[in-house]
C-alpha atoms as an extended CHARMM CRD file, in Angstrom:
* protein
*
       225  EXT
         1         1  UNK       CA            -24.1340000000       55.9950000000      -31.9570000000  PROA      1               0.0000000000
         2         2  UNK       CA            -22.0290000000       53.9790000000      -29.4680000000  PROA      2               0.0000000000
         3         3  UNK       CA            -20.8610000000       50.6100000000      -30.7820000000  PROA      3               0.0000000000
         4         4  UNK       CA            -20.9400000000       47.8040000000      -28.1500000000  PROA      4               0.0000000000
         5         5  UNK       CA            -17.6350000000       46.0970000000      -27.5350000000  PROA      5               0.0000000000
         6         6  UNK       CA            -17.7150000000       42.2970000000      -27.8210000000  PROA      6               0.0000000000
         7         7  UNK       CA            -15.2810000000       39.4950000000      -27.0650000000  PROA      7               0.0000000000
         8         8  UNK       CA            -15.0220000000       36.7460000000      -29.6820000000  PROA      8               0.0000000000
         9         9  UNK       CA            -16.3780000000       33.4010000000      -28.5320000000  PROA      9               0.0000000000
        10        10  UNK       CA            -13.0570000000       31.7270000000      -29.3350000000  PROA      10              0.0000000000
        11        11  UNK       CA            -11.2480000000       34.1060000000      -26.9770000000  PROA      11              0.0000000000
        12        12  UNK       CA            -13.6870000000       33.3550000000      -24.1430000000  PROA      12              0.0000000000
        13        13  UNK       CA            -13.2320000000       29.6190000000      -24.6540000000  PROA      13              0.0000000000
        14        14  UNK       CA             -9.4530000000       29.9800000000      -24.6380000000  PROA      14              0.0000000000
        15        15  UNK       CA             -9.5780000000       31.9570000000      -21.3910000000  PROA      15              0.0000000000
        16        16  UNK       CA            -11.8010000000       29.3590000000      -19.7370000000  PROA      16              0.0000000000
        17        17  UNK       CA             -9.4800000000       26.5610000000      -20.7960000000  PROA      17              0.0000000000
        18        18  UNK       CA             -6.4570000000       28.4280000000      -19.4450000000  PROA      18              0.0000000000
        19        19  UNK       CA             -8.1520000000       28.8930000000      -16.0660000000  PROA      19              0.0000000000
        20        20  UNK       CA             -9.0560000000       25.2000000000      -15.8140000000  PROA      20              0.0000000000
        21        21  UNK       CA             -5.6160000000       24.0100000000      -16.8660000000  PROA      21              0.0000000000
        22        22  UNK       CA             -3.6140000000       26.4610000000      -14.7550000000  PROA      22              0.0000000000
        23        23  UNK       CA             -1.3470000000       24.8940000000      -12.1280000000  PROA      23              0.0000000000
        24        24  UNK       CA             -2.3320000000       24.8040000000       -8.4650000000  PROA      24              0.0000000000
        25        25  UNK       CA             -1.5650000000       28.0080000000       -6.5700000000  PROA      25              0.0000000000
        26        26  UNK       CA              0.8390000000       27.9700000000       -3.6540000000  PROA      26              0.0000000000
        27        27  UNK       CA             -2.0350000000       28.7830000000       -1.2900000000  PROA      27              0.0000000000
        28        28  UNK       CA             -4.1730000000       25.8170000000       -2.4450000000  PROA      28              0.0000000000
        29        29  UNK       CA             -4.7570000000       23.3220000000        0.4050000000  PROA      29              0.0000000000
        30        30  UNK       CA             -2.4780000000       20.3270000000        0.6660000000  PROA      30              0.0000000000
        31        31  UNK       CA             -4.0840000000       16.9630000000        0.0500000000  PROA      31              0.0000000000
        32        32  UNK       CA             -3.6810000000       13.9530000000        2.3300000000  PROA      32              0.0000000000
        33        33  UNK       CA             -0.9630000000       12.6430000000        0.0130000000  PROA      33              0.0000000000
        34        34  UNK       CA              1.6900000000       14.8800000000       -1.5340000000  PROA      34              0.0000000000
        35        35  UNK       CA              4.9510000000       14.2210000000       -3.3600000000  PROA      35              0.0000000000
        36        36  UNK       CA              8.3330000000       15.8690000000       -2.9520000000  PROA      36              0.0000000000
        37        37  UNK       CA              7.5360000000       17.5270000000        0.3840000000  PROA      37              0.0000000000
        38        38  UNK       CA              4.8880000000       17.6270000000        3.0810000000  PROA      38              0.0000000000
        39        39  UNK       CA              2.0950000000       20.1780000000        3.1040000000  PROA      39              0.0000000000
        40        40  UNK       CA              1.7400000000       22.9620000000        0.5380000000  PROA      40              0.0000000000
        41        41  UNK       CA              5.4560000000       22.7390000000       -0.2700000000  PROA      41              0.0000000000
        42        42  UNK       CA              4.6860000000       19.4550000000       -2.0370000000  PROA      42              0.0000000000
        43        43  UNK       CA              2.5290000000       18.5470000000       -5.0140000000  PROA      43              0.0000000000
        44        44  UNK       CA             -0.8230000000       16.8770000000       -4.4450000000  PROA      44              0.0000000000
        45        45  UNK       CA             -0.9340000000       13.2620000000       -5.6270000000  PROA      45              0.0000000000
        46        46  UNK       CA             -3.3820000000       12.9360000000       -8.5100000000  PROA      46              0.0000000000
        47        47  UNK       CA             -6.1900000000       10.3860000000       -8.4890000000  PROA      47              0.0000000000
        48        48  UNK       CA             -5.1170000000        7.5080000000      -10.6970000000  PROA      48              0.0000000000
        49        49  UNK       CA             -1.4400000000        7.7520000000       -9.7870000000  PROA      49              0.0000000000
        50        50  UNK       CA              0.2780000000        4.4610000000       -8.9420000000  PROA      50              0.0000000000
        51        51  UNK       CA              2.2640000000        4.2000000000       -5.7060000000  PROA      51              0.0000000000
        52        52  UNK       CA              4.9010000000        1.5800000000       -5.0550000000  PROA      52              0.0000000000
        53        53  UNK       CA              7.2980000000        0.5800000000       -2.2880000000  PROA      53              0.0000000000
        54        54  UNK       CA              9.6580000000       -2.2870000000       -1.5510000000  PROA      54              0.0000000000
        55        55  UNK       CA             10.6800000000       -3.6300000000        1.8300000000  PROA      55              0.0000000000
        56        56  UNK       CA             13.1330000000       -1.1880000000        3.4250000000  PROA      56              0.0000000000
        57        57  UNK       CA             16.8090000000       -1.8250000000        2.7280000000  PROA      57              0.0000000000
        58        58  UNK       CA             18.3900000000       -4.1590000000        5.2470000000  PROA      58              0.0000000000
        59        59  UNK       CA             15.0470000000       -5.4900000000        6.5320000000  PROA      59              0.0000000000
        60        60  UNK       CA             12.7790000000       -8.4350000000        5.7430000000  PROA      60              0.0000000000
        61        61  UNK       CA              9.0410000000       -9.0400000000        5.5110000000  PROA      61              0.0000000000
        62        62  UNK       CA              8.2550000000      -11.5990000000        8.2070000000  PROA      62              0.0000000000
        63        63  UNK       CA              5.4850000000      -14.0820000000        8.9650000000  PROA      63              0.0000000000
        64        64  UNK       CA              6.1920000000      -15.3100000000       12.4930000000  PROA      64              0.0000000000
        65        65  UNK       CA              4.3940000000      -17.9920000000       14.4580000000  PROA      65              0.0000000000
        66        66  UNK       CA              4.0110000000      -15.7540000000       17.5320000000  PROA      66              0.0000000000
        67        67  UNK       CA              3.6560000000      -12.0250000000       18.0920000000  PROA      67              0.0000000000
        68        68  UNK       CA              7.1310000000      -10.5680000000       18.4290000000  PROA      68              0.0000000000
        69        69  UNK       CA              8.6380000000      -13.9850000000       17.7230000000  PROA      69              0.0000000000
        70        70  UNK       CA             11.5410000000      -14.9980000000       15.5130000000  PROA      70              0.0000000000
        71        71  UNK       CA             10.3160000000      -18.3860000000       14.2510000000  PROA      71              0.0000000000
        72        72  UNK       CA              8.5830000000      -18.3680000000       10.8820000000  PROA      72              0.0000000000
        73        73  UNK       CA              9.1620000000      -17.1920000000        7.3100000000  PROA      73              0.0000000000
        74        74  UNK       CA             11.3580000000      -14.2400000000        6.3450000000  PROA      74              0.0000000000
        75        75  UNK       CA             11.3560000000      -12.6950000000        2.8620000000  PROA      75              0.0000000000
        76        76  UNK       CA             14.2290000000      -10.5040000000        1.7190000000  PROA      76              0.0000000000
        77        77  UNK       CA             12.1500000000       -9.1990000000       -1.1840000000  PROA      77              0.0000000000
        78        78  UNK       CA              8.6350000000       -7.7860000000       -0.9600000000  PROA      78              0.0000000000
        79        79  UNK       CA              6.7750000000       -4.9340000000       -2.6420000000  PROA      79              0.0000000000
        80        80  UNK       CA              3.2980000000       -3.4780000000       -2.9560000000  PROA      80              0.0000000000
        81        81  UNK       CA              1.5360000000       -1.4700000000       -5.6590000000  PROA      81              0.0000000000
        82        82  UNK       CA             -1.5270000000        0.7180000000       -5.0850000000  PROA      82              0.0000000000
        83        83  UNK       CA             -3.5950000000        3.0710000000       -7.2290000000  PROA      83              0.0000000000
        84        84  UNK       CA             -4.9060000000        6.2820000000       -5.6200000000  PROA      84              0.0000000000
        85        85  UNK       CA             -8.6960000000        6.4960000000       -5.9270000000  PROA      85              0.0000000000
        86        86  UNK       CA             -9.3590000000        9.5950000000       -3.7950000000  PROA      86              0.0000000000
        87        87  UNK       CA             -7.0350000000       12.2050000000       -2.2860000000  PROA      87              0.0000000000
        88        88  UNK       CA             -9.0250000000       14.8880000000       -0.4600000000  PROA      88              0.0000000000
        89        89  UNK       CA             -7.6620000000       17.9590000000        1.2870000000  PROA      89              0.0000000000
        90        90  UNK       CA             -5.9100000000       17.2980000000        4.5850000000  PROA      90              0.0000000000
        91        91  UNK       CA             -6.8780000000       16.5040000000        7.2270000000  PROA      91              0.0000000000
        92        92  UNK       CA             -8.8550000000       13.6580000000        5.7340000000  PROA      92              0.0000000000
        93        93  UNK       CA             -8.7860000000       10.0910000000        4.5270000000  PROA      93              0.0000000000
        94        94  UNK       CA             -7.2750000000        9.1540000000        1.1850000000  PROA      94              0.0000000000
        95        95  UNK       CA             -8.3240000000        5.9070000000       -0.4890000000  PROA      95              0.0000000000
        96        96  UNK       CA             -6.3590000000        3.5080000000       -2.6520000000  PROA      96              0.0000000000
        97        97  UNK       CA             -6.7530000000        0.1590000000       -4.3530000000  PROA      97              0.0000000000
        98        98  UNK       CA             -3.8880000000       -2.1820000000       -3.4910000000  PROA      98              0.0000000000
        99        99  UNK       CA             -3.4370000000       -4.1350000000       -6.7050000000  PROA      99              0.0000000000
       100       100  UNK       CA             -0.2020000000       -5.9930000000       -6.0190000000  PROA      100             0.0000000000
       101       101  UNK       CA              1.6960000000       -7.4330000000       -3.0550000000  PROA      101             0.0000000000
       102       102  UNK       CA              4.6010000000       -9.7620000000       -3.7440000000  PROA      102             0.0000000000
       103       103  UNK       CA              7.1730000000      -11.7700000000       -1.7860000000  PROA      103             0.0000000000
       104       104  UNK       CA             10.3780000000      -13.4890000000       -2.9020000000  PROA      104             0.0000000000
       105       105  UNK       CA             13.7430000000      -14.7570000000       -1.6080000000  PROA      105             0.0000000000
       106       106  UNK       CA             12.0560000000      -16.3170000000        1.4110000000  PROA      106             0.0000000000
       107       107  UNK       CA             13.5310000000      -18.6560000000        4.0160000000  PROA      107             0.0000000000
       108       108  UNK       CA             12.0300000000      -20.4880000000        7.0100000000  PROA      108             0.0000000000
       109       109  UNK       CA             13.2230000000      -21.7020000000       10.3900000000  PROA      109             0.0000000000
       110       110  UNK       CA             10.0610000000      -23.6630000000       11.2300000000  PROA      110             0.0000000000
       111       111  UNK       CA             10.6490000000      -27.1730000000       12.5370000000  PROA      111             0.0000000000
       112       112  UNK       CA             10.2520000000      -29.6880000000        9.7070000000  PROA      112             0.0000000000
       113       113  UNK       CA             10.3160000000      -27.0620000000        6.9490000000  PROA      113             0.0000000000
       114       114  UNK       CA             13.2560000000      -27.3080000000        4.5550000000  PROA      114             0.0000000000
       115       115  UNK       CA             12.4470000000      -24.4610000000        2.1580000000  PROA      115             0.0000000000
       116       116  UNK       CA              9.8840000000      -21.8840000000        1.0970000000  PROA      116             0.0000000000
       117       117  UNK       CA              8.5320000000      -22.5690000000       -2.3750000000  PROA      117             0.0000000000
       118       118  UNK       CA              6.3960000000      -19.4470000000       -2.6120000000  PROA      118             0.0000000000
       119       119  UNK       CA              4.4070000000      -16.8220000000       -0.7150000000  PROA      119             0.0000000000
       120       120  UNK       CA              1.3300000000      -15.5910000000       -2.6050000000  PROA      120             0.0000000000
       121       121  UNK       CA             -1.2220000000      -12.9300000000       -1.6770000000  PROA      121             0.0000000000
       122       122  UNK       CA             -4.7010000000      -13.9110000000       -2.8840000000  PROA      122             0.0000000000
       123       123  UNK       CA             -7.9170000000      -12.0040000000       -3.6270000000  PROA      123             0.0000000000
       124       124  UNK       CA             -6.3560000000       -8.7240000000       -4.7580000000  PROA      124             0.0000000000
       125       125  UNK       CA             -7.2160000000       -5.8810000000       -5.1090000000  PROA      125             0.0000000000
       126       126  UNK       CA             -7.8620000000       -4.6750000000       -1.5500000000  PROA      126             0.0000000000
       127       127  UNK       CA             -9.4260000000       -1.4120000000       -0.4400000000  PROA      127             0.0000000000
       128       128  UNK       CA             -6.9050000000        0.7710000000        1.3910000000  PROA      128             0.0000000000
       129       129  UNK       CA             -7.2640000000        3.9730000000        3.4050000000  PROA      129             0.0000000000
       130       130  UNK       CA             -4.7020000000        6.5020000000        4.6510000000  PROA      130             0.0000000000
       131       131  UNK       CA             -5.8930000000        8.6020000000        7.6060000000  PROA      131             0.0000000000
       132       132  UNK       CA             -3.8870000000       11.8190000000        7.8280000000  PROA      132             0.0000000000
       133       133  UNK       CA             -5.0550000000       12.4600000000       11.4040000000  PROA      133             0.0000000000
       134       134  UNK       CA             -3.4710000000        9.2760000000       12.7500000000  PROA      134             0.0000000000
       135       135  UNK       CA             -1.1300000000        8.1370000000        9.9790000000  PROA      135             0.0000000000
       136       136  UNK       CA             -2.9380000000        4.7960000000        9.9510000000  PROA      136             0.0000000000
       137       137  UNK       CA             -2.8460000000        2.8220000000        6.6990000000  PROA      137             0.0000000000
       138       138  UNK       CA             -5.6030000000        0.1950000000        6.7040000000  PROA      138             0.0000000000
       139       139  UNK       CA             -5.8700000000       -2.5560000000        4.1100000000  PROA      139             0.0000000000
       140       140  UNK       CA             -9.2440000000       -4.3210000000        4.0930000000  PROA      140             0.0000000000
       141       141  UNK       CA            -10.6890000000       -7.3980000000        2.4620000000  PROA      141             0.0000000000
       142       142  UNK       CA            -14.3300000000       -8.4240000000        2.1250000000  PROA      142             0.0000000000
       143       143  UNK       CA            -16.3720000000      -11.4430000000        3.1770000000  PROA      143             0.0000000000
       144       144  UNK       CA            -16.0750000000      -12.8690000000       -0.3090000000  PROA      144             0.0000000000
       145       145  UNK       CA            -12.4930000000      -11.7310000000       -0.9370000000  PROA      145             0.0000000000
       146       146  UNK       CA            -10.6570000000      -11.7170000000        2.4080000000  PROA      146             0.0000000000
       147       147  UNK       CA             -7.0260000000      -10.7510000000        2.8500000000  PROA      147             0.0000000000
       148       148  UNK       CA             -5.4170000000      -14.1220000000        2.3250000000  PROA      148             0.0000000000
       149       149  UNK       CA             -1.8540000000      -15.3810000000        1.9910000000  PROA      149             0.0000000000
       150       150  UNK       CA             -0.8780000000      -18.8240000000        0.7540000000  PROA      150             0.0000000000
       151       151  UNK       CA              2.4810000000      -20.3210000000        1.7340000000  PROA      151             0.0000000000
       152       152  UNK       CA              3.8900000000      -23.2840000000       -0.1500000000  PROA      152             0.0000000000
       153       153  UNK       CA              6.4930000000      -24.9140000000        2.0840000000  PROA      153             0.0000000000
       154       154  UNK       CA              8.8820000000      -27.7380000000        1.3900000000  PROA      154             0.0000000000
       155       155  UNK       CA              9.1930000000      -30.3200000000        4.1610000000  PROA      155             0.0000000000
       156       156  UNK       CA             11.0470000000      -33.5900000000        4.6450000000  PROA      156             0.0000000000
       157       157  UNK       CA              7.8230000000      -35.3390000000        3.5560000000  PROA      157             0.0000000000
       158       158  UNK       CA              7.1500000000      -33.1500000000        0.5320000000  PROA      158             0.0000000000
       159       159  UNK       CA              5.4720000000      -29.8140000000       -0.1330000000  PROA      159             0.0000000000
       160       160  UNK       CA              2.5380000000      -28.5260000000        1.9320000000  PROA      160             0.0000000000
       161       161  UNK       CA              0.1790000000      -25.6080000000        1.3330000000  PROA      161             0.0000000000
       162       162  UNK       CA             -0.7200000000      -23.3250000000        4.2300000000  PROA      162             0.0000000000
       163       163  UNK       CA             -3.4950000000      -20.7390000000        3.8520000000  PROA      163             0.0000000000
       164       164  UNK       CA             -3.9300000000      -17.8110000000        6.2330000000  PROA      164             0.0000000000
       165       165  UNK       CA             -6.4620000000      -14.9850000000        6.4710000000  PROA      165             0.0000000000
       166       166  UNK       CA             -6.3200000000      -11.6830000000        8.3480000000  PROA      166             0.0000000000
       167       167  UNK       CA             -7.8160000000      -12.3670000000       11.7600000000  PROA      167             0.0000000000
       168       168  UNK       CA             -9.9110000000       -9.1740000000       11.8420000000  PROA      168             0.0000000000
       169       169  UNK       CA            -10.5360000000       -8.8420000000        8.1080000000  PROA      169             0.0000000000
       170       170  UNK       CA             -7.9610000000       -6.0750000000        7.7480000000  PROA      170             0.0000000000
       171       171  UNK       CA             -4.3820000000       -5.1510000000        8.5800000000  PROA      171             0.0000000000
       172       172  UNK       CA             -3.1940000000       -1.7370000000        9.7260000000  PROA      172             0.0000000000
       173       173  UNK       CA              0.1740000000       -0.0690000000        9.3210000000  PROA      173             0.0000000000
       174       174  UNK       CA              1.6380000000        3.3150000000       10.2630000000  PROA      174             0.0000000000
       175       175  UNK       CA              2.8520000000        5.8980000000        7.7480000000  PROA      175             0.0000000000
       176       176  UNK       CA              5.9230000000        7.9830000000        8.6020000000  PROA      176             0.0000000000
       177       177  UNK       CA              7.2660000000       11.0430000000        6.8090000000  PROA      177             0.0000000000
       178       178  UNK       CA             10.6950000000       10.5210000000        8.3670000000  PROA      178             0.0000000000
       179       179  UNK       CA             11.5890000000        7.8900000000        5.7740000000  PROA      179             0.0000000000
       180       180  UNK       CA              8.3700000000        7.9230000000        3.7060000000  PROA      180             0.0000000000
       181       181  UNK       CA              7.5470000000        4.4670000000        5.0240000000  PROA      181             0.0000000000
       182       182  UNK       CA              4.6210000000        2.2790000000        5.9610000000  PROA      182             0.0000000000
       183       183  UNK       CA              5.2480000000       -0.1720000000        8.8100000000  PROA      183             0.0000000000
       184       184  UNK       CA              3.0900000000       -3.1720000000        9.6830000000  PROA      184             0.0000000000
       185       185  UNK       CA              3.7610000000       -4.7530000000       13.0730000000  PROA      185             0.0000000000
       186       186  UNK       CA              2.4940000000       -8.1500000000       14.2550000000  PROA      186             0.0000000000
       187       187  UNK       CA             -0.6700000000       -8.1140000000       12.1450000000  PROA      187             0.0000000000
       188       188  UNK       CA             -2.5070000000      -11.3100000000       13.0650000000  PROA      188             0.0000000000
       189       189  UNK       CA             -3.4460000000      -14.0420000000       10.5840000000  PROA      189             0.0000000000
       190       190  UNK       CA             -5.3170000000      -17.2930000000       11.2830000000  PROA      190             0.0000000000
       191       191  UNK       CA             -4.7450000000      -20.5630000000        9.4540000000  PROA      191             0.0000000000
       192       192  UNK       CA             -7.7920000000      -21.5480000000        7.4140000000  PROA      192             0.0000000000
       193       193  UNK       CA             -6.3460000000      -24.6620000000        5.7760000000  PROA      193             0.0000000000
       194       194  UNK       CA             -3.2140000000      -26.7840000000        5.7970000000  PROA      194             0.0000000000
       195       195  UNK       CA             -1.7450000000      -29.7930000000        7.6210000000  PROA      195             0.0000000000
       196       196  UNK       CA             -0.3280000000      -29.7930000000       11.1150000000  PROA      196             0.0000000000
       197       197  UNK       CA              3.0540000000      -28.8260000000        9.6800000000  PROA      197             0.0000000000
       198       198  UNK       CA              1.6050000000      -25.3740000000        9.0480000000  PROA      198             0.0000000000
       199       199  UNK       CA              1.6730000000      -23.1370000000       12.1430000000  PROA      199             0.0000000000
       200       200  UNK       CA             -1.7740000000      -22.4230000000       13.5370000000  PROA      200             0.0000000000
       201       201  UNK       CA             -1.3810000000      -18.6640000000       13.2320000000  PROA      201             0.0000000000
       202       202  UNK       CA              0.8740000000      -16.0600000000       11.6980000000  PROA      202             0.0000000000
       203       203  UNK       CA              1.9400000000      -12.5020000000       12.4660000000  PROA      203             0.0000000000
       204       204  UNK       CA              2.9840000000      -10.1710000000        9.6630000000  PROA      204             0.0000000000
       205       205  UNK       CA              5.6840000000       -7.5400000000       10.2160000000  PROA      205             0.0000000000
       206       206  UNK       CA              7.3320000000       -5.4160000000        7.5220000000  PROA      206             0.0000000000
       207       207  UNK       CA              8.4700000000       -1.8800000000        6.7390000000  PROA      207             0.0000000000
       208       208  UNK       CA              8.0850000000       -0.5960000000        3.1830000000  PROA      208             0.0000000000
       209       209  UNK       CA             10.2010000000        2.4420000000        2.2660000000  PROA      209             0.0000000000
       210       210  UNK       CA             10.2850000000        4.7150000000        0.5200000000  PROA      210             0.0000000000
       211       211  UNK       CA              6.7820000000        4.9350000000       -0.9180000000  PROA      211             0.0000000000
       212       212  UNK       CA              7.0720000000        6.6140000000       -4.3290000000  PROA      212             0.0000000000
       213       213  UNK       CA              4.6820000000        7.8620000000       -7.0030000000  PROA      213             0.0000000000
       214       214  UNK       CA              5.6750000000        5.9130000000      -10.1060000000  PROA      214             0.0000000000
       215       215  UNK       CA              3.3020000000        7.8690000000      -12.3460000000  PROA      215             0.0000000000
       216       216  UNK       CA              5.2800000000       11.0850000000      -11.8790000000  PROA      216             0.0000000000
       217       217  UNK       CA              8.5990000000       11.4080000000      -13.6860000000  PROA      217             0.0000000000
       218       218  UNK       CA             11.4800000000       10.6330000000      -11.3630000000  PROA      218             0.0000000000
       219       219  UNK       CA              9.2960000000        8.7230000000       -8.8950000000  PROA      219             0.0000000000
       220       220  UNK       CA              9.1400000000       11.3150000000       -6.0790000000  PROA      220             0.0000000000
       221       221  UNK       CA              8.5770000000       10.1170000000       -2.5200000000  PROA      221             0.0000000000
       222       222  UNK       CA              5.1110000000       10.3540000000       -0.9790000000  PROA      222             0.0000000000
       223       223  UNK       CA              4.2630000000       12.2570000000        2.2140000000  PROA      223             0.0000000000
       224       224  UNK       CA              1.1580000000       12.0060000000        4.4270000000  PROA      224             0.0000000000
       225       225  UNK       CA             -0.2610000000       15.3110000000        5.6950000000  PROA      225             0.0000000000
């Protein structure tokens, strides 16, 4: 009589676990965001990873009173932090939650302003998308939690508080793989409160580079595919 050959249940379970846990193959599709290199040469960023970038060396994060202008507030230190919430195969749109955006070492050349006490981003976190087809990075607020920045400025008459909100409800930057950067240029803000000392509008310009994945050991740079 022929005896049927069986595979122990434990062995089947071990094989299934090995298949699930095996690393991505070289021919797996590249996600919108990868680390180390662009495309399949890189490693796909994992949902839940935390990305970070500071203002590019030798540059400042600026809030000017006119588009392309030089009058306003300049910050030598600025950084953002975002958590990846979805990273589909490219081409596609990755999503993030921007949980932190800070500014420090700020100066002003606005008439009547003697110093910058602080620059604070309110209403975090913000929904953020990265479109691999265009390289556009869009940060969006909501009706109840708009993108808002509060400037505390010292003047010859004392401190004033100036509050600004994104004019269109969102700001959009451009991602570049050349230096793993995100650049925002003349993103418009409208004053929602503050005395006449506060400029009536503001325009935000800054380049953040390099963007790195702080969850991965060594903090590899992030590419957009």
